[in-house]
Structures are given as C-alpha cells and as structure tokens.
Amino acid sequence: MKLTVTIILLFLFFQMHGQNSKTIAYIDQYKEIAINEMIRSGVPAAITLAQAVLESQSGESALVKRSNNHFGIKCKPEWTGARTFHDDDAKGECFRVYDNSEASFKDHSDFLRTRTHYQFLFNLSPTDTEAWAKGLKKAGYATAPTYPQKLLKIIKDYQLDQYNSIALARIKSPTLPIIATTPVDATPIEKTITTIQDKESESDITESETYIPAAKRNNDQQNSKYGHLNYPEGLFTINNTGVLLAKAGSSLLAIANQYNISLSKLLLYNDMTEVDILKEDQLIYIERKQKKGENEFHIVKQGETLNDISQITGVRLESILLYNKWNRSTLPTPGSKVYLKSPVEIKTTPNKK
C-alpha cells in the first residue's frame, strides 16, 4: 500500500515538474512580445502572459498547434482571416487562425482595446493585475467563475508582475536595454538541493570585509565599484535592511514598481537625485537604512566616498556625518576610520574578550 502511494506521489510530482518546466519555457519564449504589446496597447504584460498560459495550456493546446491562436479568440462577424473549428462552449465553434504567434498576441491586445465593454479596463492602473483579472471576467472574456483566481495564481507563481515593470521602464526610457528578469521559484525538491549546495559552498568561504552574506554569490562583480565585496543575486539584507545589487542599465522606476514603492522614496533611501537608468552596478536599498551600523567603524578603502560607505554599511549618510562631525563635501582618507555609531556609545561599550 505504502509503495503504491509513493509511486503515485512520484508520478504526480514529475508530471507537475514537467508542466512547470513547459510553462517557464513558454513564458520565456513570449515575454518580449507581451512587454512590447503593453508598450503599444496598454494591456499589462503580466495579464497577457497569464491569459496566454491559461488559454493555450502553455502552448500545448490543439488550437495553438493548429492555428497559432494563444488566447482562444473566436471568429466574430468582423473576422475576414483564416478560420478553424473547435469544440468549446458549443460544438464546432469558429476560431481565428494566425500566420504566427506574434500576430495572435497583437490581435489579443487589439481585441481588448477596440471593444467598448473592455474600455473600463484601460482606466485601471497597469500594475493592478487583480483589478484587471476581475475586470476581464466582469466584461465577459471567460465564463469560468474562477477565471480571475486562475490568472492571479499564474501571475504569482511565475512572478509575471516583473514584466509590467520592465514595460513601464521602457516607456519612460525607450533606449533602455533588455533588463535581466527574476527567475521563477524552483520546485520544492530543487529548492532543497539548492539549499544544500549553498550550505556546502559556504563552508569554504572566509569572512572578510564589512559584510559577506551567507547566500549564493554573484560572480559578475569584478567590474562593479563594490567588486571587493561578495553579494548574492536578488534581494538580501545589509544591517537588517533590504537591498539588492542592481546592474548597469537597470531602471530605478522598474525596481520601485517591482517592490511596490514610489520612485521618490527609492531615491531618498539611496541618497540619490533624479536619476532612472543606472550607469554602473550599484547597491540599491528598498527600505530606509539604519541610523547605526552593525560594526563600530568602517576602514576607508581607496576611492570610497561617504555615499559609498553609507551604501556598503547600510547606515544613513546623515548619521555618518553626525558621528564623524563631517559635512557632505568631506573626502575620507583611505585607511582612516569612519564611525558607524556615536563615539560616546563606543567608549561606553565594554571590551569584548
């Protein structure tokens, strides 16, 4: 009995893993089209991709393979192109046939954009995917009562909101290069393997510098101004504050949208003036830095500015200026100490053995 249950569970796992892999590959194949359609038409890329995944069964449906129709769009009286017939709500219904997949994605955008009963959707925020998902059901796009919940689960499971952020960033800066996207979460077993591998690799790492997180290391930092420190990919913490290493060419607006904060707050947290596209790799905090550091002081390295030290240590610049009795124009000397806590506190702290 136990053996039978185990076999069934393993079968279900590998079946789900296979479906998951197909969906990831499908999203990767069509994400750029969805982003471009959001820029052109205003339909959120996350909604487009979620609908495509659901309607086309991640590109595996007979309708897609036979007619490049990723969204299950029916002929309607105005359609003059090629047709195919498929059982859906009724037997032998007429569906549109497209020359290629891109034409299907474009027609989906136009289908929503040109019909009066979908017009209210375009008054919604393009990042409010919940409102869009419920609005599509309300407007009659699908008959399934759980259609919004299905779309939102796909968006959450595969982190599709990030493509909305990329599209918005490109609208603001048309010359913006393609931004690296966040990989989709691994399956539970893959996560376990990754955790074990990370722990094994960490055992060989020697602690040095101000901060070395115990996580996956980023190997592309040799050209970074923070290249002497090792940072993980994605979101991590410095001094109990959320931060990430953003690559050159990244959009701060896209980062702000991804973490649901305003661009003005993101600039404030990082002591930055009006800027969007980063010219070099840079630590970007998504929370307000702490008033005090984890360590008593930081030893200045060649070329480091006060702003660099604030970013590296996760201590507010105004606090550093206060503790060291400096102003913003001060250039710290390499090899000198920069206090990260009040000197009074440091003096009253007993020596550690």
Short mmCIF file of C-alpha atoms in Angstrom, two decimals:
data_model
loop_
_atom_site.label_atom_id
_atom_site.label_comp_id
_atom_site.label_asym_id
_atom_site.label_seq_id
_atom_site.Cartn_x
_atom_site.Cartn_y
_atom_site.Cartn_z
CA MET A 1 0.00 0.00 0.00
CA LYS A 2 2.80 2.43 1.00
CA LEU A 3 4.73 1.55 -2.17
CA THR A 4 1.65 2.29 -4.30
CA VAL A 5 1.13 5.68 -2.62
CA THR A 6 4.82 6.52 -3.09
CA ILE A 7 4.68 5.65 -6.79
CA ILE A 8 1.55 7.77 -7.27
CA LEU A 9 3.14 10.73 -5.47
CA LEU A 10 6.32 10.45 -7.54
CA PHE A 11 4.25 10.27 -10.73
CA LEU A 12 2.30 13.37 -9.75
CA PHE A 13 5.49 15.23 -8.84
CA PHE A 14 7.23 14.51 -12.14
CA GLN A 15 4.05 15.32 -14.04
CA MET A 16 3.78 18.69 -12.25
CA HIS A 17 7.50 19.33 -12.72
CA GLY A 18 7.15 18.67 -16.44
CA GLN A 19 4.20 21.05 -16.70
CA ASN A 20 6.09 23.65 -14.67
CA SER A 21 9.11 23.45 -16.98
CA LYS A 22 6.91 23.82 -20.06
CA THR A 23 5.23 26.90 -18.60
CA ILE A 24 8.58 28.51 -17.73
CA ALA A 25 9.83 27.87 -21.27
CA TYR A 26 6.59 29.23 -22.74
CA ILE A 27 6.80 32.44 -20.70
CA ASP A 28 10.44 32.89 -21.64
CA GLN A 29 9.58 32.49 -25.33
CA TYR A 30 6.78 35.08 -25.38
CA LYS A 31 7.65 37.57 -22.61
CA GLU A 32 9.24 40.08 -25.03
CA ILE A 33 6.12 40.09 -27.21
CA ALA A 34 3.94 40.69 -24.14
CA ILE A 35 6.19 43.55 -22.99
CA ASN A 36 6.10 45.15 -26.45
CA GLU A 37 2.31 44.80 -26.58
CA MET A 38 1.97 46.53 -23.21
CA ILE A 39 4.00 49.44 -24.57
CA ARG A 40 1.93 49.54 -27.77
CA SER A 41 -1.57 48.91 -26.44
CA GLY A 42 -1.60 49.33 -22.66
CA VAL A 43 -2.62 45.74 -21.86
CA PRO A 44 -0.45 44.67 -18.88
CA ALA A 45 2.23 42.19 -19.90
CA ALA A 46 1.51 40.06 -16.82
CA ILE A 47 -2.15 39.75 -17.79
CA THR A 48 -1.29 38.91 -21.39
CA LEU A 49 1.14 36.18 -20.35
CA ALA A 50 -1.20 34.73 -17.71
CA GLN A 51 -4.08 34.57 -20.20
CA ALA A 52 -1.82 33.00 -22.81
CA VAL A 53 -0.57 30.36 -20.34
CA LEU A 54 -4.11 29.53 -19.25
CA GLU A 55 -5.85 29.61 -22.62
CA SER A 56 -3.13 27.80 -24.56
CA GLN A 57 -2.13 25.33 -21.83
CA SER A 58 1.40 26.78 -22.05
CA GLY A 59 1.40 26.35 -25.81
CA GLU A 60 0.32 22.71 -25.73
CA SER A 61 -3.33 23.09 -26.77
CA ALA A 62 -4.56 21.76 -30.10
CA LEU A 63 -5.84 25.23 -31.00
CA VAL A 64 -2.36 26.75 -30.68
CA LYS A 65 -0.67 23.97 -32.62
CA ARG A 66 -3.28 24.08 -35.36
CA SER A 67 -3.85 27.82 -35.69
CA ASN A 68 -1.37 29.86 -33.56
CA ASN A 69 -4.37 31.05 -31.52
CA HIS A 70 -2.94 31.52 -28.00
CA PHE A 71 -5.97 33.26 -26.46
CA GLY A 72 -8.93 31.26 -27.69
CA ILE A 73 -10.31 34.24 -29.65
CA LYS A 74 -13.37 33.27 -31.69
CA CYS A 75 -14.04 34.47 -35.21
CA LYS A 76 -16.75 37.10 -34.57
CA PRO A 77 -18.58 38.66 -37.59
CA GLU A 78 -15.77 41.10 -38.45
CA TRP A 79 -13.05 38.44 -38.86
CA THR A 80 -12.01 38.03 -42.50
CA GLY A 81 -8.92 35.86 -42.00
CA ALA A 82 -8.45 32.10 -41.97
CA ARG A 83 -10.66 30.01 -39.68
CA THR A 84 -10.65 26.74 -37.83
CA PHE A 85 -13.38 24.91 -35.92
CA HIS A 86 -13.02 23.65 -32.39
CA ASP A 87 -15.30 22.39 -29.61
CA ASP A 88 -15.51 24.94 -26.80
CA ASP A 89 -18.71 26.26 -25.13
CA ALA A 90 -20.52 24.67 -28.06
CA LYS A 91 -19.55 22.04 -30.60
CA GLY A 92 -17.62 23.13 -33.70
CA GLU A 93 -17.17 26.81 -32.83
CA CYS A 94 -15.24 29.10 -35.19
CA PHE A 95 -11.80 30.32 -34.06
CA ARG A 96 -9.33 32.69 -35.68
CA VAL A 97 -6.22 31.36 -37.40
CA TYR A 98 -2.99 33.41 -37.38
CA ASP A 99 0.11 33.25 -39.53
CA ASN A 100 2.33 33.27 -36.45
CA SER A 101 2.20 33.59 -32.66
CA GLU A 102 3.11 37.28 -32.64
CA ALA A 103 0.02 38.04 -34.74
CA SER A 104 -2.09 36.25 -32.12
CA PHE A 105 -0.64 38.35 -29.27
CA LYS A 106 -1.17 41.55 -31.27
CA ASP A 107 -4.77 40.65 -32.10
CA HIS A 108 -5.44 39.86 -28.44
CA SER A 109 -4.34 43.39 -27.48
CA ASP A 110 -6.43 44.94 -30.25
CA PHE A 111 -9.40 42.75 -29.33
CA LEU A 112 -9.43 44.25 -25.83
CA ARG A 113 -8.53 47.75 -26.95
CA THR A 114 -11.24 48.15 -29.60
CA ARG A 115 -14.29 46.72 -27.83
CA THR A 116 -16.41 49.07 -25.76
CA HIS A 117 -17.16 46.59 -22.97
CA TYR A 118 -13.40 46.31 -22.23
CA GLN A 119 -12.70 50.06 -22.27
CA PHE A 120 -13.04 50.49 -18.50
CA LEU A 121 -10.02 48.24 -18.05
CA PHE A 122 -7.75 50.87 -19.55
CA ASN A 123 -8.71 53.29 -16.79
CA LEU A 124 -7.15 50.90 -14.26
CA SER A 125 -3.52 51.05 -13.19
CA PRO A 126 -1.45 48.80 -15.49
CA THR A 127 0.17 47.31 -12.39
CA ASP A 128 -3.14 46.42 -10.69
CA THR A 129 -3.31 42.88 -12.02
CA GLU A 130 -6.03 41.85 -9.56
CA ALA A 131 -8.38 44.55 -10.89
CA TRP A 132 -7.56 43.57 -14.48
CA ALA A 133 -8.17 39.88 -13.82
CA LYS A 134 -11.55 40.55 -12.17
CA GLY A 135 -12.40 43.11 -14.86
CA LEU A 136 -11.85 40.59 -17.66
CA LYS A 137 -14.31 38.21 -16.00
CA LYS A 138 -16.80 41.04 -15.44
CA ALA A 139 -16.56 42.06 -19.11
CA GLY A 140 -17.29 38.50 -20.22
CA TYR A 141 -13.90 37.37 -21.54
CA ALA A 142 -14.37 33.95 -19.93
CA THR A 143 -17.31 32.04 -18.49
CA ALA A 144 -15.41 30.14 -15.76
CA PRO A 145 -16.35 31.63 -12.35
CA THR A 146 -12.78 31.15 -11.04
CA TYR A 147 -11.12 32.76 -14.08
CA PRO A 148 -9.65 35.74 -12.11
CA GLN A 149 -8.23 33.45 -9.42
CA LYS A 150 -6.60 31.25 -12.06
CA LEU A 151 -4.94 34.25 -13.73
CA LEU A 152 -3.72 35.67 -10.42
CA LYS A 153 -2.24 32.33 -9.35
CA ILE A 154 -0.27 32.11 -12.60
CA ILE A 155 0.93 35.70 -12.16
CA LYS A 156 2.05 34.98 -8.59
CA ASP A 157 3.58 31.55 -9.25
CA TYR A 158 5.66 32.77 -12.20
CA GLN A 159 6.34 36.34 -10.96
CA LEU A 160 4.82 37.89 -14.07
CA ASP A 161 4.44 41.34 -12.50
CA GLN A 162 8.11 41.97 -13.24
CA TYR A 163 7.29 42.24 -16.96
CA ASN A 164 4.87 45.10 -16.24
CA SER A 165 7.72 46.94 -14.52
CA ILE A 166 10.05 46.37 -17.46
CA ALA A 167 7.46 47.67 -19.93
CA LEU A 168 6.84 50.81 -17.84
CA ALA A 169 10.58 51.44 -17.59
CA ARG A 170 10.95 51.16 -21.36
CA ILE A 171 8.06 53.53 -21.94
CA LYS A 172 9.91 56.12 -19.88
CA SER A 173 13.29 55.35 -21.46
CA PRO A 174 12.86 53.85 -24.95
CA THR A 175 16.61 53.21 -25.31
CA LEU A 176 16.71 51.06 -22.17
CA PRO A 177 18.42 47.70 -22.86
CA ILE A 178 16.74 44.41 -22.01
CA ILE A 179 16.66 44.06 -18.22
CA ALA A 180 17.51 40.75 -16.61
CA THR A 181 14.39 39.18 -15.13
CA THR A 182 13.96 37.31 -11.89
CA PRO A 183 13.99 33.52 -12.33
CA VAL A 184 10.83 31.67 -11.31
CA ASP A 185 10.95 29.83 -8.00
CA ALA A 186 12.26 26.30 -8.16
CA THR A 187 10.11 23.31 -7.23
CA PRO A 188 10.35 22.18 -3.58
CA ILE A 189 12.87 19.42 -4.34
CA GLU A 190 15.00 21.79 -6.45
CA LYS A 191 14.93 24.32 -3.59
CA THR A 192 16.16 21.66 -1.16
CA ILE A 193 19.03 20.69 -3.45
CA THR A 194 19.96 24.35 -3.98
CA THR A 195 19.95 24.99 -0.21
CA ILE A 196 22.23 22.01 0.42
CA GLN A 197 24.62 23.12 -2.34
CA ASP A 198 24.70 26.68 -0.99
CA LYS A 199 25.49 25.47 2.53
CA GLU A 200 28.29 23.25 1.22
CA SER A 201 29.82 26.08 -0.79
CA GLU A 202 29.58 28.47 2.16
CA SER A 203 31.78 26.25 4.30
CA ASP A 204 34.77 27.20 2.12
CA ILE A 205 34.16 30.97 2.34
CA THR A 206 36.32 33.05 4.68
CA GLU A 207 34.66 36.04 6.36
CA SER A 208 36.22 39.35 5.35
CA GLU A 209 35.37 42.98 4.71
CA THR A 210 32.31 44.69 6.19
CA TYR A 211 29.66 42.22 5.01
CA ILE A 212 29.58 38.89 3.22
CA PRO A 213 26.08 37.37 3.15
CA ALA A 214 25.74 33.61 3.54
CA ALA A 215 23.99 33.08 0.23
CA LYS A 216 24.55 32.49 -3.47
CA ARG A 217 27.42 34.69 -4.64
CA ASN A 218 27.25 36.94 -7.69
CA ASN A 219 30.18 36.19 -9.99
CA ASP A 220 29.74 39.27 -12.18
CA GLN A 221 31.03 41.83 -9.69
CA GLN A 222 34.62 42.19 -10.87
CA ASN A 223 33.63 45.30 -12.83
CA SER A 224 31.49 46.70 -10.00
CA LYS A 225 32.56 49.56 -7.73
CA TYR A 226 31.68 47.09 -4.96
CA GLY A 227 33.77 44.30 -6.50
CA HIS A 228 35.81 43.77 -3.31
CA LEU A 229 32.62 42.56 -1.60
CA ASN A 230 30.57 39.49 -2.45
CA TYR A 231 26.83 39.94 -2.78
CA PRO A 232 24.10 37.41 -3.61
CA GLU A 233 21.75 37.76 -6.54
CA GLY A 234 18.32 39.24 -5.90
CA LEU A 235 17.13 40.74 -2.62
CA PHE A 236 19.22 40.35 0.57
CA THR A 237 19.94 42.43 3.70
CA ILE A 238 22.73 44.67 4.93
CA ASN A 239 22.42 45.92 8.51
CA ASN A 240 18.90 44.43 8.67
CA THR A 241 17.79 46.46 5.65
CA GLY A 242 16.54 45.14 2.31
CA VAL A 243 18.92 45.80 -0.60
CA LEU A 244 19.91 44.43 -4.00
CA LEU A 245 22.85 44.86 -6.36
CA ALA A 246 21.30 46.48 -9.45
CA LYS A 247 23.18 46.10 -12.72
CA ALA A 248 24.27 48.92 -15.00
CA GLY A 249 21.38 49.73 -17.34
CA SER A 250 18.74 48.85 -14.74
CA SER A 251 15.82 51.23 -14.29
CA LEU A 252 15.13 52.57 -10.82
CA LEU A 253 11.49 53.04 -11.81
CA ALA A 254 11.27 49.34 -12.66
CA ILE A 255 12.86 48.44 -9.32
CA ALA A 256 10.47 50.75 -7.45
CA ASN A 257 7.48 49.20 -9.22
CA GLN A 258 8.75 45.68 -8.59
CA TYR A 259 8.95 46.28 -4.82
CA ASN A 260 5.79 48.41 -4.68
CA ILE A 261 7.39 51.65 -3.50
CA SER A 262 7.48 55.09 -5.09
CA LEU A 263 10.48 56.25 -7.12
CA SER A 264 10.86 59.29 -4.83
CA LYS A 265 11.19 57.01 -1.78
CA LEU A 266 13.71 54.79 -3.58
CA LEU A 267 15.82 57.87 -4.37
CA LEU A 268 15.53 59.05 -0.75
CA TYR A 269 16.59 55.67 0.66
CA ASN A 270 19.72 55.74 -1.52
CA ASP A 271 20.62 59.45 -1.17
CA MET A 272 20.20 59.91 -4.91
CA THR A 273 18.94 62.80 -7.00
CA GLU A 274 16.69 62.47 -10.06
CA VAL A 275 18.05 59.51 -11.99
CA ASP A 276 16.47 56.47 -13.56
CA ILE A 277 18.90 54.36 -15.60
CA LEU A 278 21.98 53.28 -13.64
CA LYS A 279 25.30 53.87 -15.37
CA GLU A 280 27.12 51.29 -13.26
CA ASP A 281 26.41 48.42 -10.90
CA GLN A 282 25.06 49.85 -7.65
CA LEU A 283 23.64 48.78 -4.32
CA ILE A 284 20.00 49.89 -4.15
CA TYR A 285 18.10 49.87 -0.86
CA ILE A 286 14.34 49.29 -0.92
CA GLU A 287 13.99 50.28 2.75
CA ARG A 288 15.28 53.20 4.82
CA LYS A 289 18.80 52.49 6.06
CA GLN A 290 19.54 52.19 9.79
CA LYS A 291 20.80 55.04 12.00
CA LYS A 292 23.56 52.82 13.45
CA GLY A 293 25.88 50.23 11.93
CA GLU A 294 26.44 46.62 12.87
CA ASN A 295 30.13 47.44 13.42
CA GLU A 296 31.62 50.35 15.33
CA PHE A 297 33.52 51.73 12.34
CA HIS A 298 34.45 51.16 8.68
CA ILE A 299 38.01 51.34 7.31
CA VAL A 300 38.07 53.54 4.21
CA LYS A 301 39.39 51.98 1.01
CA GLN A 302 40.92 53.77 -1.94
CA GLY A 303 38.32 55.67 -3.96
CA GLU A 304 35.45 55.25 -1.49
CA THR A 305 33.19 58.24 -0.94
CA LEU A 306 30.93 58.87 2.04
CA ASN A 307 27.95 57.81 -0.08
CA ASP A 308 29.74 54.55 -0.98
CA ILE A 309 30.38 53.87 2.72
CA SER A 310 26.73 54.59 3.55
CA GLN A 311 25.62 52.09 0.90
CA ILE A 312 28.16 49.41 1.85
CA THR A 313 27.37 49.56 5.59
CA GLY A 314 23.63 50.23 5.43
CA VAL A 315 23.96 53.32 7.66
CA ARG A 316 22.22 56.59 6.79
CA LEU A 317 24.52 59.22 5.35
CA GLU A 318 23.27 61.90 7.75
CA SER A 319 24.11 59.61 10.70
CA ILE A 320 27.65 59.06 9.41
CA LEU A 321 28.11 62.81 9.03
CA LEU A 322 26.85 63.36 12.59
CA TYR A 323 29.05 60.69 14.21
CA ASN A 324 32.19 61.93 12.45
CA LYS A 325 31.37 65.67 12.57
CA TRP A 326 31.74 65.99 8.82
CA ASN A 327 29.77 67.62 6.01
CA ARG A 328 28.73 66.17 2.66
CA SER A 329 31.80 67.53 0.89
CA THR A 330 34.22 65.64 3.16
CA LEU A 331 36.50 63.17 1.37
CA PRO A 332 37.55 60.41 3.79
CA THR A 333 41.21 59.39 3.74
CA PRO A 334 42.00 55.79 2.70
CA GLY A 335 42.90 53.72 5.76
CA SER A 336 41.08 56.01 8.20
CA LYS A 337 38.16 55.04 10.43
CA VAL A 338 34.61 56.16 9.71
CA TYR A 339 32.43 55.79 12.79
CA LEU A 340 29.12 53.97 12.24
CA LYS A 341 27.91 54.59 15.79
CA SER A 342 28.16 57.52 18.14
CA PRO A 343 31.72 57.73 19.61
CA VAL A 344 30.09 58.13 23.04
CA GLU A 345 28.38 54.74 22.65
CA ILE A 346 31.63 53.15 21.50
CA LYS A 347 33.55 54.44 24.55
CA THR A 348 30.94 53.08 26.98
CA THR A 349 30.88 49.63 25.36
CA PRO A 350 32.98 47.12 27.36
CA ASN A 351 35.85 45.42 25.56
CA LYS A 352 34.99 42.06 24.09
CA LYS A 353 37.23 39.13 25.02
#
